Coordinates of C-alpha atoms and ligand atoms in Angstrom, one line a residue:
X1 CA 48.0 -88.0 -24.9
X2 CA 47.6 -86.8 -21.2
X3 CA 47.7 -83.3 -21.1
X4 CA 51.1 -82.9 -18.4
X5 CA 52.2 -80.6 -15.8
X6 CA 55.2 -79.2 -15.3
X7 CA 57.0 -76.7 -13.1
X8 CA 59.6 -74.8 -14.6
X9 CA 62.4 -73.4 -11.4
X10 CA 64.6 -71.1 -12.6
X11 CA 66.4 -67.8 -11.7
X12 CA 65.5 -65.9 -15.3
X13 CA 62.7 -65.5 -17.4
X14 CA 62.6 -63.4 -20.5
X15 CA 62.0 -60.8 -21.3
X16 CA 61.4 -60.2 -17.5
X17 CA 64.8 -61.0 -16.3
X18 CA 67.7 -62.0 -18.2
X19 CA 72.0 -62.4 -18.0
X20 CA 72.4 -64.8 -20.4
X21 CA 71.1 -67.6 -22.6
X22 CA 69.0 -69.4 -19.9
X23 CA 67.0 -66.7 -19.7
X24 CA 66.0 -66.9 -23.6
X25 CA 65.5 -70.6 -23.2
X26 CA 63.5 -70.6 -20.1
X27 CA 60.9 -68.2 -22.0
X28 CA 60.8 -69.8 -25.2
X29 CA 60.2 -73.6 -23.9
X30 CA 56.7 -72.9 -21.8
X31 CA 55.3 -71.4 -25.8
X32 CA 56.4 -74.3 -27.1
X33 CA 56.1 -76.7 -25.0
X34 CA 52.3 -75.7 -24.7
X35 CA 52.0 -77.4 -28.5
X36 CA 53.0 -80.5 -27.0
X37 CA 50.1 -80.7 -24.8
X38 CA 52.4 -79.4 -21.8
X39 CA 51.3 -76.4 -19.5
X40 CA 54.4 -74.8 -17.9
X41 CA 54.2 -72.6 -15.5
X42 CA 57.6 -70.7 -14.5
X43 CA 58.4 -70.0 -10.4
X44 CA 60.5 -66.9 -10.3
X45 CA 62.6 -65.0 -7.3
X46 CA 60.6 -61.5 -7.0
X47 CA 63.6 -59.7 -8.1
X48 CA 62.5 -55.9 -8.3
X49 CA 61.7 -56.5 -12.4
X50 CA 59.8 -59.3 -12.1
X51 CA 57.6 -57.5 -9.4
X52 CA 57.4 -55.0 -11.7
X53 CA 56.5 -56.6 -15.1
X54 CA 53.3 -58.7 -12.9
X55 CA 50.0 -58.2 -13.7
X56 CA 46.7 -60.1 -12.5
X57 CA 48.3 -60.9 -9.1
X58 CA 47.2 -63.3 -6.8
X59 CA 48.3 -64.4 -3.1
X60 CA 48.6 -68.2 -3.1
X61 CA 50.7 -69.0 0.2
X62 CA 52.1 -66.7 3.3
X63 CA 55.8 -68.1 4.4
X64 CA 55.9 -65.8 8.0
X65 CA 59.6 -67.0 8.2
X66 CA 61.6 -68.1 5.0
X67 CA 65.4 -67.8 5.6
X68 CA 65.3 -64.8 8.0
X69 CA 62.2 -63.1 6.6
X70 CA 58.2 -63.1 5.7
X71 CA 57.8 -64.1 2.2
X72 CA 54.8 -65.1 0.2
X73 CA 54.3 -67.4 -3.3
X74 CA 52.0 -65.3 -5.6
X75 CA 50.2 -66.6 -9.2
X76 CA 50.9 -63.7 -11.5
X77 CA 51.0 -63.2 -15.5
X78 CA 53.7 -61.5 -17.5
X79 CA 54.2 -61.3 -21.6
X80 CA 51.9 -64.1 -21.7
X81 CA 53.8 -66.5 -19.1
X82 CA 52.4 -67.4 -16.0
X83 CA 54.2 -67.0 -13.0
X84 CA 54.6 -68.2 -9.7
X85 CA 56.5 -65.8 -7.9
X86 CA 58.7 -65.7 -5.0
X87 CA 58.0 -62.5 -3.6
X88 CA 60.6 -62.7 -0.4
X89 CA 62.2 -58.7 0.0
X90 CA 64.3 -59.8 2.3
X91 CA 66.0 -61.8 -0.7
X92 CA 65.6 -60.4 -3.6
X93 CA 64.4 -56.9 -3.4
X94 CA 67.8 -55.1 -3.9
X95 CA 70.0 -53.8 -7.0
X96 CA 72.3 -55.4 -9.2
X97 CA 72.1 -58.4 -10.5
X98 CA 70.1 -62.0 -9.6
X99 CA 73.2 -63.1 -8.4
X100 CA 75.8 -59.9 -7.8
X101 CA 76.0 -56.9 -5.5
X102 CA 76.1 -53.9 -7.8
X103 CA 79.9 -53.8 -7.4
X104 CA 80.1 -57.4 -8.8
X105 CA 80.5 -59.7 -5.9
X106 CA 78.1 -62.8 -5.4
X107 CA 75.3 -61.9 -3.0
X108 CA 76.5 -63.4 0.4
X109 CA 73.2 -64.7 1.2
X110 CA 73.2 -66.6 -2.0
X111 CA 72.5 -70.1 -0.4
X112 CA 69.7 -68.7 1.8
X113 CA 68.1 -67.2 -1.8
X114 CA 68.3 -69.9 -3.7
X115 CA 67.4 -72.4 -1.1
X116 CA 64.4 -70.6 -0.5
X117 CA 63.6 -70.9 -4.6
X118 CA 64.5 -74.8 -4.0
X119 CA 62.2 -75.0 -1.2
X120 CA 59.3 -73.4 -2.3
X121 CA 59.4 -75.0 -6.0
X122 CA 59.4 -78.5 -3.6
X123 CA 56.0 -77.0 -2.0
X124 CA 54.2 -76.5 -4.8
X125 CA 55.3 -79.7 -6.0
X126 CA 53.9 -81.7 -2.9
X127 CA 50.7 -80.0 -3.9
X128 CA 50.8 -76.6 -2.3
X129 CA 48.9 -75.0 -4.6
X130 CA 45.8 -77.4 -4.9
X131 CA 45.1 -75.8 -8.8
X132 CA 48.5 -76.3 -9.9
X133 CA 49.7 -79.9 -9.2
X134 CA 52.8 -80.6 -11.6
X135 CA 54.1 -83.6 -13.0
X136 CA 57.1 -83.3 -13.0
X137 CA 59.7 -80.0 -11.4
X138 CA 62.2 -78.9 -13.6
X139 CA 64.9 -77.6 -12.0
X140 CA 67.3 -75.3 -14.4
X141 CA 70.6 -74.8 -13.1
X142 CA 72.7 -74.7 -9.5
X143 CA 70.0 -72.0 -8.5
X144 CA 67.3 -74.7 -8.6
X145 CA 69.5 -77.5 -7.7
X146 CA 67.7 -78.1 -4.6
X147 CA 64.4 -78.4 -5.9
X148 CA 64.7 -82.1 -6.7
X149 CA 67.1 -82.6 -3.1
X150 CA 63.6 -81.1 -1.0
X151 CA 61.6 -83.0 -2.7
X152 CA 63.8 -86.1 -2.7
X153 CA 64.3 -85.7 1.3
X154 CA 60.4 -85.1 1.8
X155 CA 57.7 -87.1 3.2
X156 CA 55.0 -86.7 0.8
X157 CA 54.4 -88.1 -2.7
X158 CA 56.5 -86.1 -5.4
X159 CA 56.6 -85.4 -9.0
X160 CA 58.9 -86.4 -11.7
X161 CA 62.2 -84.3 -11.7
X162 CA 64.5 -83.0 -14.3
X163 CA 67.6 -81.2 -13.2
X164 CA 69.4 -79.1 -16.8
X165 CA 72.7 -77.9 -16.7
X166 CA 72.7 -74.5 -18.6
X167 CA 76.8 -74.2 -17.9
X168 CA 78.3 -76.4 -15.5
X169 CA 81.1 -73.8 -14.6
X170 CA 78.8 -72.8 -12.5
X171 CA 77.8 -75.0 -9.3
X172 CA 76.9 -73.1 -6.6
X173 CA 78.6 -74.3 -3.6
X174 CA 78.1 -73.2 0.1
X175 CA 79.9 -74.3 3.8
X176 CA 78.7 -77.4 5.4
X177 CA 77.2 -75.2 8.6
X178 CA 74.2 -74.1 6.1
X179 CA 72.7 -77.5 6.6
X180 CA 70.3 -77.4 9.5
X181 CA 69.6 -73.5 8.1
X182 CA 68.8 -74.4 4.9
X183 CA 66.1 -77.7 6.8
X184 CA 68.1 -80.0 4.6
X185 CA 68.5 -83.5 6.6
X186 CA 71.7 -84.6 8.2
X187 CA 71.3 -87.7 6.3
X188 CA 71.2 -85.5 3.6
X189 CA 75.1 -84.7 3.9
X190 CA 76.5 -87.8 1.7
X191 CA 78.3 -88.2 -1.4
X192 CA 74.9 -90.1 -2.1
X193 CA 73.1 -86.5 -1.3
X194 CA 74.2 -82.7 -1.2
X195 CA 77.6 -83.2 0.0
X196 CA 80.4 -81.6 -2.1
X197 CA 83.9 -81.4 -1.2
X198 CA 83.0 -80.9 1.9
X199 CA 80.4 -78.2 0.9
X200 CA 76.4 -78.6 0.5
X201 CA 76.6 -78.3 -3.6
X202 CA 73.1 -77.0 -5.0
X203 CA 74.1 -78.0 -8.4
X204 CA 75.6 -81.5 -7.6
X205 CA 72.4 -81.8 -5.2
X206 CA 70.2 -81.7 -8.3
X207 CA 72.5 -83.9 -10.6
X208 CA 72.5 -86.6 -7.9
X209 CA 68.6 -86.6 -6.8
X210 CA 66.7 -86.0 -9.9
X211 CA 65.3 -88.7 -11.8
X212 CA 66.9 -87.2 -15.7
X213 CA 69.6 -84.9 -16.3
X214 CA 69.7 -82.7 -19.1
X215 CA 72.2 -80.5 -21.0
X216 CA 71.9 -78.2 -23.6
X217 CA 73.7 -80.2 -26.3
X218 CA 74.8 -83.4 -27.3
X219 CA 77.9 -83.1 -27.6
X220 CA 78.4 -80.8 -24.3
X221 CA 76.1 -84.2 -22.9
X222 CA 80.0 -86.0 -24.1
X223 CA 82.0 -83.4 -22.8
X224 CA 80.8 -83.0 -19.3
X225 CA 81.2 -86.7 -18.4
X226 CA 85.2 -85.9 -19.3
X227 CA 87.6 -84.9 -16.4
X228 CA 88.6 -82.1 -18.8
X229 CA 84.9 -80.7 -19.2
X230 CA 82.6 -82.1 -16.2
X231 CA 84.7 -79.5 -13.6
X232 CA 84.6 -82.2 -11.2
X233 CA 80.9 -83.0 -11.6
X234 CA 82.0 -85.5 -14.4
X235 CA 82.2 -89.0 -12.1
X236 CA 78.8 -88.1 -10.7
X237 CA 77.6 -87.7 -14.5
X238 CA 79.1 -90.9 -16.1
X239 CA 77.7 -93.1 -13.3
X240 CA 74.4 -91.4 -13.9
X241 CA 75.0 -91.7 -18.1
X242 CA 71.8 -93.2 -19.0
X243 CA 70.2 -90.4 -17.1
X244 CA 72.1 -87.8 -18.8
X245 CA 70.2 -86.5 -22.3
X246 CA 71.8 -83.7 -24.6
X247 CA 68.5 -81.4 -26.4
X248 CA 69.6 -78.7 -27.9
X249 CA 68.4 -75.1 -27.7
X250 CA 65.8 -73.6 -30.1
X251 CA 65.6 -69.7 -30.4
X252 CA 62.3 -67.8 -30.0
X253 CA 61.3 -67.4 -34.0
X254 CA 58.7 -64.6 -33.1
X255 CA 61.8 -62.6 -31.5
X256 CA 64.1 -63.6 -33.7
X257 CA 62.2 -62.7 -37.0
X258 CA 64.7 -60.9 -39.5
X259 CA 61.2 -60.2 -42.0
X260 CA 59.7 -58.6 -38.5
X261 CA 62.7 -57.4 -36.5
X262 CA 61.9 -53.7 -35.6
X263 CA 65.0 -53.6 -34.2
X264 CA 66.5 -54.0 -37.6
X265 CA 67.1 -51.2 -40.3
X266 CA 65.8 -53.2 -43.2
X267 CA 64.0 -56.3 -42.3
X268 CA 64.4 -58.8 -45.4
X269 CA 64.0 -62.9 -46.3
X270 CA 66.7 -64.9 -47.9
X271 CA 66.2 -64.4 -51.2
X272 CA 66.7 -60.2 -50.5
X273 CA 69.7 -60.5 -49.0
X274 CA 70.9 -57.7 -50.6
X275 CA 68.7 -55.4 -48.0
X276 CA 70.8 -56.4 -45.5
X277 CA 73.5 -53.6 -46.8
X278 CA 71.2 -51.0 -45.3
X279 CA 71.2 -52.9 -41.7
X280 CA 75.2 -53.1 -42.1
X281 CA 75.2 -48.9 -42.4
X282 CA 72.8 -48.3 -39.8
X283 CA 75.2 -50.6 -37.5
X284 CA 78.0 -48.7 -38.9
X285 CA 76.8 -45.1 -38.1
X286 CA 75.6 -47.0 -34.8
X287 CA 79.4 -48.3 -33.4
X288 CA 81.3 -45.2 -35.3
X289 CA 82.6 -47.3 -38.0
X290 CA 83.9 -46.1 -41.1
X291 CA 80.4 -45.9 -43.3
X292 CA 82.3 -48.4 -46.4
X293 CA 79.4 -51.1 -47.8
X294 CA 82.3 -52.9 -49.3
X295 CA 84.0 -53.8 -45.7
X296 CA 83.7 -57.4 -44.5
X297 CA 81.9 -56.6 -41.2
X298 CA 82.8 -59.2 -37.9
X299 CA 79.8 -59.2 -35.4
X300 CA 80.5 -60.4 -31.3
X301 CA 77.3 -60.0 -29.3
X302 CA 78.0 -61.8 -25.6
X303 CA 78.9 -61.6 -22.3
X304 CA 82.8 -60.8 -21.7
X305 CA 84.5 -63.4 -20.0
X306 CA 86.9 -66.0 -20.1
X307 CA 84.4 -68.6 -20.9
X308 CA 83.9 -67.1 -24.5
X309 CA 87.9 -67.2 -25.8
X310 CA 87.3 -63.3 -26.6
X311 CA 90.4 -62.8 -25.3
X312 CA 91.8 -64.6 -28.5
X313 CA 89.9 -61.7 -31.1
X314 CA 92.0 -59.3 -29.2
X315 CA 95.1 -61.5 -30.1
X316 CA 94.3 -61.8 -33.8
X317 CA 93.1 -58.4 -34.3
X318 CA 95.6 -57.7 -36.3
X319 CA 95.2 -60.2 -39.4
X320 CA 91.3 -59.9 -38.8
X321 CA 91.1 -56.3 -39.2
X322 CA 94.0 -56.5 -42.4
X323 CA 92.0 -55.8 -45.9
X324 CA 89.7 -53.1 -44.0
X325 CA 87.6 -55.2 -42.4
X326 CA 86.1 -54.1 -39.0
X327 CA 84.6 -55.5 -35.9
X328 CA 81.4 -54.4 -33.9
X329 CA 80.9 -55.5 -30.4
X330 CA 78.5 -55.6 -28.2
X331 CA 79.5 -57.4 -24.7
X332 CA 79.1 -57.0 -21.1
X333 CA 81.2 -58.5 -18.0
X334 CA 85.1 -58.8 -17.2
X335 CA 86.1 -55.1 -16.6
X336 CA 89.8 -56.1 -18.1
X337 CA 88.4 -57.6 -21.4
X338 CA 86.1 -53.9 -21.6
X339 CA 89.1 -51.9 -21.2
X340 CA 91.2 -54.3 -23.9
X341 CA 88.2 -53.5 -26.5
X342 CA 87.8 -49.9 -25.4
X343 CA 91.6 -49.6 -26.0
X344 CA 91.6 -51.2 -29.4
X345 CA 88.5 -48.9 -30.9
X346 CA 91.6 -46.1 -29.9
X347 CA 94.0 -48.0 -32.0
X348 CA 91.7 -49.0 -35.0
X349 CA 89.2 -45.6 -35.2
X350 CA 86.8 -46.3 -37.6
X351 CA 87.4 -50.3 -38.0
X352 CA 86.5 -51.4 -33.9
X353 CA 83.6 -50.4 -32.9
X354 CA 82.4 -51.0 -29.0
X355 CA 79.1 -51.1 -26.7
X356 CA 79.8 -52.4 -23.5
X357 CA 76.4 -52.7 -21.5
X358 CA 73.3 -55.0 -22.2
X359 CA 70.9 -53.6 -25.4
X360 CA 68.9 -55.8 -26.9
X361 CA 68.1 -54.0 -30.1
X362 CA 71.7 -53.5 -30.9
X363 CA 72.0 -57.1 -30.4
X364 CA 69.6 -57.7 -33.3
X365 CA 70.8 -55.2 -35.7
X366 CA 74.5 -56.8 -35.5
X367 CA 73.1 -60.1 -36.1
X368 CA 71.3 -58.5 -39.1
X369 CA 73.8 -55.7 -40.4
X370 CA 77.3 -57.8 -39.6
X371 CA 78.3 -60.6 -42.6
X372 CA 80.2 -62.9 -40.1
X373 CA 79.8 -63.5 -36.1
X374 CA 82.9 -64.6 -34.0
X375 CA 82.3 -67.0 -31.2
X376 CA 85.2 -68.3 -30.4
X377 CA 84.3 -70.1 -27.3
X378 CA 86.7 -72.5 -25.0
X379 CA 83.6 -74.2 -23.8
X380 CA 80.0 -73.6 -24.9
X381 CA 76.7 -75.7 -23.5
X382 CA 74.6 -74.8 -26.3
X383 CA 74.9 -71.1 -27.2
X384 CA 72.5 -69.3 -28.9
X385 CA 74.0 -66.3 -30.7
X386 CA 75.4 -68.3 -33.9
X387 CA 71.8 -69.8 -33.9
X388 CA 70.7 -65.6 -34.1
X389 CA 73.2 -65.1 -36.9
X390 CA 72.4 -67.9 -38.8
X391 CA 68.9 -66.8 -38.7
X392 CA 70.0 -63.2 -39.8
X393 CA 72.2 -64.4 -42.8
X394 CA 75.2 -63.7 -40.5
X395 CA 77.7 -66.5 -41.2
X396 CA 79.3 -68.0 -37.7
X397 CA 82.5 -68.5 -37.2
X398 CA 83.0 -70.9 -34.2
X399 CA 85.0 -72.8 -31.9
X400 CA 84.6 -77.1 -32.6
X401 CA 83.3 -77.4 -28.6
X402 CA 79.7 -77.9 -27.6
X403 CA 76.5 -77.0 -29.2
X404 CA 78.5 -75.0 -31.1
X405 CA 80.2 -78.2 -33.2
X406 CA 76.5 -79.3 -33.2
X407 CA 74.9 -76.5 -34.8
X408 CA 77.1 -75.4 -37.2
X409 CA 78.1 -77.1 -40.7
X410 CA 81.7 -76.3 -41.5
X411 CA 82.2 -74.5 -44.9
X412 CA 85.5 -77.3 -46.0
X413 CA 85.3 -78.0 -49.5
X414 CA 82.3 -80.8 -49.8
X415 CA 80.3 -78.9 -47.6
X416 CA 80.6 -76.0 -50.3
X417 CA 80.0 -77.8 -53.0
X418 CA 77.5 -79.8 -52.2
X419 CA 75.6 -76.5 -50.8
X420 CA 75.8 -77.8 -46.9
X421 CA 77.8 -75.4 -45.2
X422 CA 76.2 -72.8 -42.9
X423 CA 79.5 -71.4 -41.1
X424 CA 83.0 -72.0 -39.9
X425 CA 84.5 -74.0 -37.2
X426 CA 87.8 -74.6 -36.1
X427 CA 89.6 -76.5 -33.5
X428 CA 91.6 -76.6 -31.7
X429 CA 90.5 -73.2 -29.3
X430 CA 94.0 -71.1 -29.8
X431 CA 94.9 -67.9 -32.2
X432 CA 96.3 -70.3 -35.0
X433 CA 92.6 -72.4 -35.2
X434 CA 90.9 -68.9 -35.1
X435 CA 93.3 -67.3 -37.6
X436 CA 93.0 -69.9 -40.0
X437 CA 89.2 -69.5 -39.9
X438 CA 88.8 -66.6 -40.8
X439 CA 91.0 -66.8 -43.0
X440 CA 89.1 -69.4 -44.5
X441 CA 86.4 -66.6 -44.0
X442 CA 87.9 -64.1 -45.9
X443 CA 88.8 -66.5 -48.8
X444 CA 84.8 -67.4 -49.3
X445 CA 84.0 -63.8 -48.8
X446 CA 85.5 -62.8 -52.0
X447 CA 83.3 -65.6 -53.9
X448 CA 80.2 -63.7 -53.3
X449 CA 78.1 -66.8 -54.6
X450 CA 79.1 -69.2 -52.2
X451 CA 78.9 -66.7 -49.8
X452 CA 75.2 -66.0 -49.9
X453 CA 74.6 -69.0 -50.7
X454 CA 75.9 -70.1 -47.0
X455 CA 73.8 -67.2 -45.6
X456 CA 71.0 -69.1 -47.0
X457 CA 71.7 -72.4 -45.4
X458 CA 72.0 -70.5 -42.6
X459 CA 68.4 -68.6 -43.0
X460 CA 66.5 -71.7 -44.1
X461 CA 68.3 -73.9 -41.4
X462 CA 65.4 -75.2 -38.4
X463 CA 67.0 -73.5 -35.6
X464 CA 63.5 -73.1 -33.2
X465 CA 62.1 -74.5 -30.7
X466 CA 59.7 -77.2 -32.7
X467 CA 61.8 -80.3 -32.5
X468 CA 63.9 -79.7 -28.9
X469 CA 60.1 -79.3 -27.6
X470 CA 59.0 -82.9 -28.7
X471 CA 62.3 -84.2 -26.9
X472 CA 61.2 -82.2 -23.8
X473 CA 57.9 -83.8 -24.0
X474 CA 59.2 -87.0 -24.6
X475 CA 61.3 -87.1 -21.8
X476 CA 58.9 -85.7 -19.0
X477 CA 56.6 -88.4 -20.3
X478 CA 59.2 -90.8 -20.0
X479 CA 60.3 -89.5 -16.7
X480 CA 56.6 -90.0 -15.4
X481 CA 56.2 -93.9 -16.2
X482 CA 59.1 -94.5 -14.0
X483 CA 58.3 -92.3 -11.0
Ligands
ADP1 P1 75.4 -67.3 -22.5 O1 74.1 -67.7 -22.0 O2 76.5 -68.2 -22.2 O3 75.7 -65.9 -22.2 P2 74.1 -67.7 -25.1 O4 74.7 -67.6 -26.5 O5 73.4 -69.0 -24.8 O6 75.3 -67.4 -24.1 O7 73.1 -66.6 -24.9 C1 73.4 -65.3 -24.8 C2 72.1 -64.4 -25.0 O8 72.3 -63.1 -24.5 C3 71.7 -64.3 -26.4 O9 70.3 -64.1 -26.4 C4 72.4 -63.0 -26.8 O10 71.8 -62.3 -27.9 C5 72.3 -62.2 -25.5 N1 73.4 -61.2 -25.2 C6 74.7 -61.5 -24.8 N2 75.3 -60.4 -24.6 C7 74.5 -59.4 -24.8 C8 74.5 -57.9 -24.7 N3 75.7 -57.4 -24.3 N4 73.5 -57.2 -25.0 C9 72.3 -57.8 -25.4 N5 72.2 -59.1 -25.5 C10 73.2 -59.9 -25.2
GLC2 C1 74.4 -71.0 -20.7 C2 75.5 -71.4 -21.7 C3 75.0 -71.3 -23.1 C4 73.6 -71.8 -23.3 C5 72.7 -71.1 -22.4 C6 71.2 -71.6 -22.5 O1 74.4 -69.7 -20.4 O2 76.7 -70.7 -21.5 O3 75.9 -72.0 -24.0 O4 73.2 -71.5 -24.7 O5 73.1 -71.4 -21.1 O6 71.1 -72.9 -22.3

């Protein structure tokens, strides 16, 4: 098979730069992607990070003026990946976050940024960087969303383009008058092109120019071509349905190794579950929970914010913490949700225990020390954490939406006995759906077989990035005998 090119565009990279799952995904695909006969190299914004974790540097292109400022595409390495990277200061080197001023408001240059990621992606596409001609530009999220409209609206010969939606809630919209700033084409301003409500829509952009779509799930590849769960991108998606594929995500295996994890108290296999007692008192001690072996131990690790129903654990708190069991968090985002937490470890001392912030190795040692994870999402793309806990012999308890109904084998009573079951799901997304899950939880719990014997459905289940890889492939290849 041809050996293909492709150019991965996206705002995060890990371990370089990460807020959430795209990050994870974005790092993990160009490893496996390379055992499909695929070389991926990633173009990155030159956050202050990513400047930092380079190493064998080298100039490829001087911008003098890119969106108000001199800017220049460098070839770099980093953990193994290689880079392009946008190094523009004017753009990116500043605090906070990739996309928020360190008091948590979006950037107001935002559209200049990520244009300029758009534009440049388009360069190397048309051949900018004579070593590095890609097949096809994959364009991840409203952040690259114009890579496919630059290259769509150029002159010269262009690649194959993807265009993946990591979490349609967000879509990156900016006023009309950007247009001629941005060098985007007044013919460019249709419903046929970048025009929005009225807006120039980066997202939308990439949904309507690129040759494939792709989400992060099948069944989030359903849900987003619904009025309930498109957010007004779903017209545009159903007339472009047999464009639209759902693969889901893999995790990284090498990071996410529970017989390797040095983030872990006790690393251990499926059949020594029993180790994992030691990671549940080291996570104990760790979140100033009462140090009792016996407890059923509920694990959240995720960002804080509507999206992720955490507001419902706060509701059922009561029931779920009933028997002595205890909850260990580890979240970051919506201040109000923080304080909601921080006020319940007050209430329940001992049996809630908080981090608020980003910490990676806390993440691990609650996927490998908790017995159950909550993710009781409203709406969830793919989602990667009750892939982690499954992995870790952490049973998930989820919400029926996404990739989370595709991941996750519901523990009813076939699925038990027949030794199918890997976690719990309920539906609908309210406090009675999550109360009678863990409920359901609790029950199973107290039948210790069963209950390791979920764990190891879980452990054994292929949760990497092997097969979603070959689907990748297959699609760029596909991609390529149309273009
Ligand atoms: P999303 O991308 O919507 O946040 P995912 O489940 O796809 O959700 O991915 C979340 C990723 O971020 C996982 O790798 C998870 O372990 C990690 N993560 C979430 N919150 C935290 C946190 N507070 N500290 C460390 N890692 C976190
Ligand atoms: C988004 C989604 C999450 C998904 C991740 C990686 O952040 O919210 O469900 O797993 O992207 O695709």
């Amino acid at each position: 098979m041809k050996p293909l090119r492709v150019l991965s565009v996206t705002s995060e990279l890990f371990p370089v730069i990460k807020t959430g799952g795209l990050a994870d995904v974005a790092g993990a695909l160009p490893f496996a992607l390379a055992h499909e006969g695929v070389r991926v190299v990633s173009l990155l914004p030159g956050y202050p990070p990513v400047m930092r974790a380079l190493e064998r540097i080298e100039a490829l292109r001087e911008y003098p003026d890119l969106f108000g400022g001199a800017a220049r595409l460098v070839a770099a390495t980093a953990h193994r990946l290689e880079l392009f990277v946008l190094d523009a200061p004017h753009l990116f080197e500043r605090p906070g976050s990739p996309y928020l001023t360190p008091d948590g408001r979006d950037w107001p240059d935002n559209a200049r940024r990520f244009a300029a990621l758009g534009r440049v992606a388009a360069d190397i596409g048309q051949a900018a960087v004579p070593g590095f001609v890609p097949d096809i530009v994959h364009a991840h999220d409203w952040q690259a969303g114009l890579a496919p409209a630059y290259l769509h609206y150029g002159d010269l010969p262009r690649p194959g383009t993807v265009m993946t939606i990591h979490n349609i809630a967000f879509q990156g919209g900016f006023p009309a008058g950007f247009l001629h700033e941005l060098g985007l084409p007044p013919e460019s301003f249709t419903v046929e092109g970048v025009e929005y409500y009225g807006q120039i829509g980066f997202l939308k952009a990439g949904l309507r120019l690129a040759d494939r779509i792709t989400t992060v799930s099948p069944t989030y590849a359903k849900e987003i071509q619904t009025p309930e769960g498109g957010m007004g991108l779903d017209g545009l998606l159903r007339s472009r349905s047999k464009d639209v594929f759902g693969i889901l995500n893999g995790i990284d295996e090498h990071i996410w190794d529970p017989a390797s994890d040095k983030s872990l108290a006790a690393t251990f296999a499926p059949d020594t579950l029993e180790r994992r007692s030691l990671n549940k008192k080291a996570l104990q001690a760790r979140l100033g929970l009462d140090a009792n072996p016996d407890a059923l131990v509920f694990g959240v690790v995720s960002r804080l914010s509507e999206q992720k129903g955490l507001d419902l654990v706060l509701a059922v708190l009561p029931s779920l913490l009933a028997d002595g069991a205890q909850l260990a968090l580890l979240g970051a985002g919506e201040r109000t949700l923080e304080d909601s937490f921080r006020a319940a470890s007050v209430v329940y001392p001992g049996q809630v225990g908080c981090l608020f912030g980003y910490d990676e190795e806390l993440a691990h040692l609650i996927q490998g020390g908790a017995d159950a994870l909550l993710v009781p999402s409203r709406f969830e793309p793919c989602g990667l954490t009750q892939l982690c806990a499954m992995h870790y012999g952490s049973v998930p308890i989820v919400s029926r939406v996404g990739g989370l109904a595709d991941t996750v084998i519901d523990a009813n009573e076939m699925a038990v006995a027949s030794g199918a079951a890997t976690g719990f799901q309920f539906s609908p997304v309210n406090l009675t759906g999550l109360i009678d899950a863990i409920a359901r939880a609790k029950a199973l719990w107290s039948d210790r077989a069963s209950w390791r014997r979920i764990q190891q459905n879980g452990m054994v289940a292929e949760v990497g990035w092997r097969r979603p890889a070959k689907r990748y492939a297959q699609l760029y290849r596909s991609c390529l005998e149309e273009v």
